[in-house]
Amino acid sequence: EDQVTQSPEALRLQEGESSSLNCSYTVSGLRGLFWYRQDPGKGPEFLFTLYSAGEEKEKERLKATLTKKESFLHITAPKPEDSATYLCAVPRGSGTYKYIFGTGTRLKVLA
Amino acid sequence: DTAVSQTPKYLVTQMGNDKSIKCEQNLGHDTMYWYKQDSKKFLKIMFSYNNKELIINETVPNRFSPKSPDKAHLNLHINSLELGDSAVYFCASSYSSGGNSPLHFGNGTRLTVT
């Protein structure tokens, strides 16, 4: 069964303390892995798409990487404004539009 | 310019009532979705329309009926609301690239059924 699991569930960091979030997936024929950021009271906001193992994408303090079984979202020297829930998602099946979402990692960066 | 907009943002109603949520996107996408996010923040797809055609209909009670008058609009009507329907409902849109196009979400409608 296609599945997406994120860890940790919650993470508290001091400002400047780098860390990584994990997204493990089991899906046949990966057609992309998506990272989103969700702020309280808002909808998820698209960050990155990764398509193949070894691929990396960067945006400001965030860097996403992909292997054949998991993706990491590395946060370097985070700031309080990076506090949010980070979600990953993969499309399921072929020729469909069903995206399976993980339950997210709630990140809190303390000043 | 709001890309995906939903109304209302908040909806408080009593059990048994009927309510509707509206969604509009100005991104030129041809596929629109309804997702439900529960209290644990888990996002689960409910419906998807591609060019006004229903293409995904997950195991959702018949009380939920989506309608897409055109590819820029998607509405959700809920009959006989139940306590368990309380959640945040998100509208999203994308291009129809077979699952490779990222979703763009609205800011959600928080439905509370009392």
Coordinates of C-alpha atoms in Angstrom, one line a residue:
Chain A
E1 CA 0.0 0.0 0.0
D2 CA 1.3 3.5 -0.9
Q3 CA 2.3 5.3 2.2
V4 CA 4.1 8.5 3.3
T5 CA 5.5 8.9 6.8
Q6 CA 7.1 12.0 8.3
S7 CA 9.3 12.3 11.3
P8 CA 9.7 13.7 13.8
E9 CA 6.1 14.7 14.5
A10 CA 7.3 17.9 16.2
L11 CA 10.7 19.6 16.5
R12 CA 11.8 22.6 18.6
L13 CA 15.0 24.3 17.6
Q14 CA 16.9 27.3 18.8
E15 CA 17.5 30.0 16.3
G16 CA 20.6 29.0 14.3
E17 CA 20.4 25.3 15.2
S18 CA 20.4 23.3 12.0
S19 CA 18.4 20.1 11.6
S20 CA 16.6 17.8 9.2
L21 CA 13.1 16.6 8.7
N22 CA 12.4 13.2 7.2
C23 CA 9.8 12.0 4.7
S24 CA 9.8 8.2 4.0
Y25 CA 7.6 6.9 1.2
T26 CA 6.6 3.6 -0.3
V27 CA 5.0 4.1 -3.7
S28 CA 5.3 2.2 -6.9
G29 CA 6.8 4.3 -9.7
L30 CA 7.6 7.6 -8.0
R31 CA 6.5 10.5 -10.1
G32 CA 7.7 13.2 -7.9
L33 CA 7.9 14.1 -4.2
F34 CA 6.5 17.5 -3.1
W35 CA 7.3 19.5 0.0
Y36 CA 4.9 22.1 1.4
R37 CA 4.9 24.6 4.2
Q38 CA 1.7 25.2 6.2
D39 CA 1.3 28.2 8.5
P40 CA -1.5 28.2 11.1
G41 CA -4.8 29.2 9.5
K42 CA -3.4 28.9 6.0
G43 CA -3.3 26.4 3.2
P44 CA -0.2 24.5 2.4
E45 CA 2.3 26.5 0.3
F46 CA 4.4 24.7 -2.3
L47 CA 8.1 24.6 -1.7
F48 CA 9.9 22.0 -3.9
T49 CA 9.4 19.1 -6.3
L50 CA 12.0 16.3 -6.5
Y51 CA 11.8 13.8 -9.2
S52 CA 14.8 11.4 -9.0
A53 CA 17.2 10.0 -6.4
G54 CA 20.1 12.3 -5.9
E55 CA 18.3 15.4 -6.8
E56 CA 18.5 18.4 -4.6
K57 CA 16.6 21.7 -4.5
E58 CA 17.4 24.8 -2.4
K59 CA 15.5 27.9 -1.3
E60 CA 16.9 30.3 1.3
R61 CA 17.7 28.2 4.4
L62 CA 15.9 25.1 3.1
K63 CA 17.4 22.3 1.1
A64 CA 15.5 19.2 0.0
T65 CA 17.1 16.0 -1.0
L66 CA 15.8 12.7 -2.4
T67 CA 16.8 9.0 -2.2
K68 CA 15.0 6.0 -3.4
K69 CA 13.2 5.6 -0.1
E70 CA 13.1 9.0 1.6
S71 CA 13.5 12.7 1.3
F72 CA 15.1 15.1 3.7
L73 CA 14.3 18.7 4.3
H74 CA 17.4 20.3 5.8
I75 CA 17.1 23.6 7.6
T76 CA 20.3 25.5 8.0
A77 CA 20.5 28.2 10.7
P78 CA 16.8 28.5 11.0
K79 CA 15.0 31.7 12.1
P80 CA 11.7 32.0 14.0
E81 CA 9.9 32.8 10.8
D82 CA 10.7 29.3 9.6
S83 CA 8.3 28.0 12.2
A84 CA 5.5 26.1 10.4
T85 CA 4.3 22.6 9.7
Y86 CA 6.2 21.0 6.8
L87 CA 4.3 18.4 4.7
C88 CA 5.5 16.1 2.0
A89 CA 3.3 14.4 -0.6
V90 CA 3.6 12.0 -3.4
P91 CA 1.2 11.3 -6.3
R92 CA -0.2 7.8 -6.2
G93 CA -1.0 5.5 -9.1
S94 CA -0.6 6.2 -12.7
G95 CA -2.5 8.7 -14.7
T96 CA -4.4 9.9 -11.6
Y97 CA -4.2 13.0 -9.5
K98 CA -4.3 11.5 -6.0
Y99 CA -1.6 13.0 -3.8
I100 CA -0.8 11.1 -0.6
F101 CA 0.2 13.5 2.2
G102 CA 2.3 12.8 5.3
T103 CA 1.0 14.0 8.6
G104 CA 3.7 16.7 8.7
T105 CA 6.4 17.9 11.1
R106 CA 5.5 20.8 13.3
L107 CA 8.7 23.0 13.5
K108 CA 9.1 25.6 16.2
V109 CA 12.2 27.8 16.1
L110 CA 12.8 29.8 19.2
A111 CA 14.5 33.1 19.2
Chain B
D1 CA -4.0 38.7 -6.3
T2 CA -5.4 35.6 -4.6
A3 CA -4.6 32.5 -6.6
V4 CA -7.0 30.1 -5.0
S5 CA -9.8 31.6 -2.9
Q6 CA -12.4 29.9 -0.8
T7 CA -15.5 31.3 0.9
P8 CA -16.4 31.4 3.7
K9 CA -13.3 31.1 5.8
Y10 CA -15.3 30.1 8.9
L11 CA -18.6 28.2 9.0
V12 CA -20.4 27.4 12.2
T13 CA -23.7 25.5 11.9
Q14 CA -25.9 23.0 13.6
M15 CA -26.3 19.3 13.0
G16 CA -28.7 18.5 10.2
N17 CA -28.2 21.8 8.3
D18 CA -27.1 22.0 4.7
K19 CA -24.1 24.3 3.8
S20 CA -22.0 25.1 0.8
I21 CA -18.3 26.1 0.3
K22 CA -17.2 27.9 -2.8
C23 CA -13.8 28.0 -4.5
E24 CA -12.3 29.9 -7.4
Q25 CA -8.8 29.8 -8.9
N26 CA -7.3 32.4 -11.3
L27 CA -4.2 30.3 -12.1
G28 CA -5.5 28.9 -15.4
H29 CA -5.3 25.4 -13.9
D30 CA -7.6 22.7 -15.3
T31 CA -7.8 20.5 -12.3
M32 CA -9.4 21.3 -8.9
Y33 CA -9.6 19.4 -5.7
W34 CA -11.3 19.2 -2.3
Y35 CA -9.2 18.0 0.6
K36 CA -10.2 17.5 4.2
Q37 CA -7.8 18.2 7.0
D38 CA -8.6 16.7 10.3
S39 CA -7.6 17.8 13.8
K40 CA -4.3 15.9 13.4
K41 CA -3.5 17.9 10.3
F42 CA -3.8 14.9 8.0
L43 CA -4.8 16.0 4.5
K44 CA -7.1 13.5 2.7
I45 CA -8.4 13.9 -0.8
M46 CA -12.2 13.9 -1.3
F47 CA -12.8 14.9 -4.9
S48 CA -11.1 16.1 -8.0
Y49 CA -12.4 17.6 -11.2
N50 CA -10.5 17.9 -14.5
N51 CA -12.1 20.4 -17.0
K52 CA -15.5 20.1 -15.2
E53 CA -15.4 16.3 -15.2
L54 CA -15.3 14.3 -11.9
I55 CA -12.2 12.2 -11.9
I56 CA -11.7 11.3 -8.3
N57 CA -14.4 10.5 -5.9
E58 CA -13.0 9.0 -2.7
T59 CA -15.1 7.1 -0.2
V60 CA -17.0 10.2 0.9
P61 CA -20.6 10.0 2.2
N62 CA -23.3 10.9 -0.4
R63 CA -24.1 13.9 1.7
F64 CA -21.1 15.6 0.1
S65 CA -21.7 16.8 -3.5
P66 CA -19.2 18.7 -5.4
K67 CA -20.0 20.7 -8.5
S68 CA -17.7 22.4 -11.0
P69 CA -19.6 24.9 -13.3
D70 CA -16.3 25.7 -15.1
K71 CA -12.7 24.8 -14.7
A72 CA -12.0 27.9 -12.6
H73 CA -14.7 27.1 -10.0
L74 CA -15.4 24.2 -7.7
N75 CA -18.1 24.1 -5.0
L76 CA -18.9 21.7 -2.2
H77 CA -22.4 21.2 -0.9
I78 CA -22.9 19.2 2.3
N79 CA -26.3 18.0 3.3
S80 CA -27.5 16.9 6.8
L81 CA -24.3 18.0 8.5
E82 CA -22.9 15.7 11.3
L83 CA -20.5 16.4 14.1
G84 CA -17.9 14.3 12.4
D85 CA -17.9 16.7 9.4
S86 CA -16.1 19.3 11.6
A87 CA -12.7 19.9 9.9
V88 CA -10.9 22.3 7.7
Y89 CA -11.8 21.9 4.0
F90 CA -9.2 23.0 1.5
C91 CA -9.7 23.7 -2.2
A92 CA -6.6 23.2 -4.4
S93 CA -5.8 23.4 -8.1
S94 CA -3.1 22.1 -10.5
Y95 CA -2.3 21.5 -14.1
S96 CA -3.4 18.1 -15.4
S97 CA 0.1 16.6 -15.8
G98 CA -0.8 13.1 -14.5
G99 CA 0.3 13.9 -10.9
N100 CA 3.5 15.8 -11.5
S101 CA 2.1 19.3 -11.1
P102 CA 2.2 20.8 -7.6
L103 CA -1.0 21.6 -5.9
H104 CA -1.9 25.2 -5.1
F105 CA -4.1 25.5 -2.0
G106 CA -6.7 28.0 -0.8
N107 CA -6.6 29.1 2.8
G108 CA -9.3 26.7 3.9
T109 CA -12.8 26.8 5.3
R110 CA -13.0 25.8 9.0
L111 CA -16.3 24.0 9.4
T112 CA -17.6 23.5 12.9
V113 CA -20.8 21.5 13.4
T114 CA -22.5 21.8 16.8

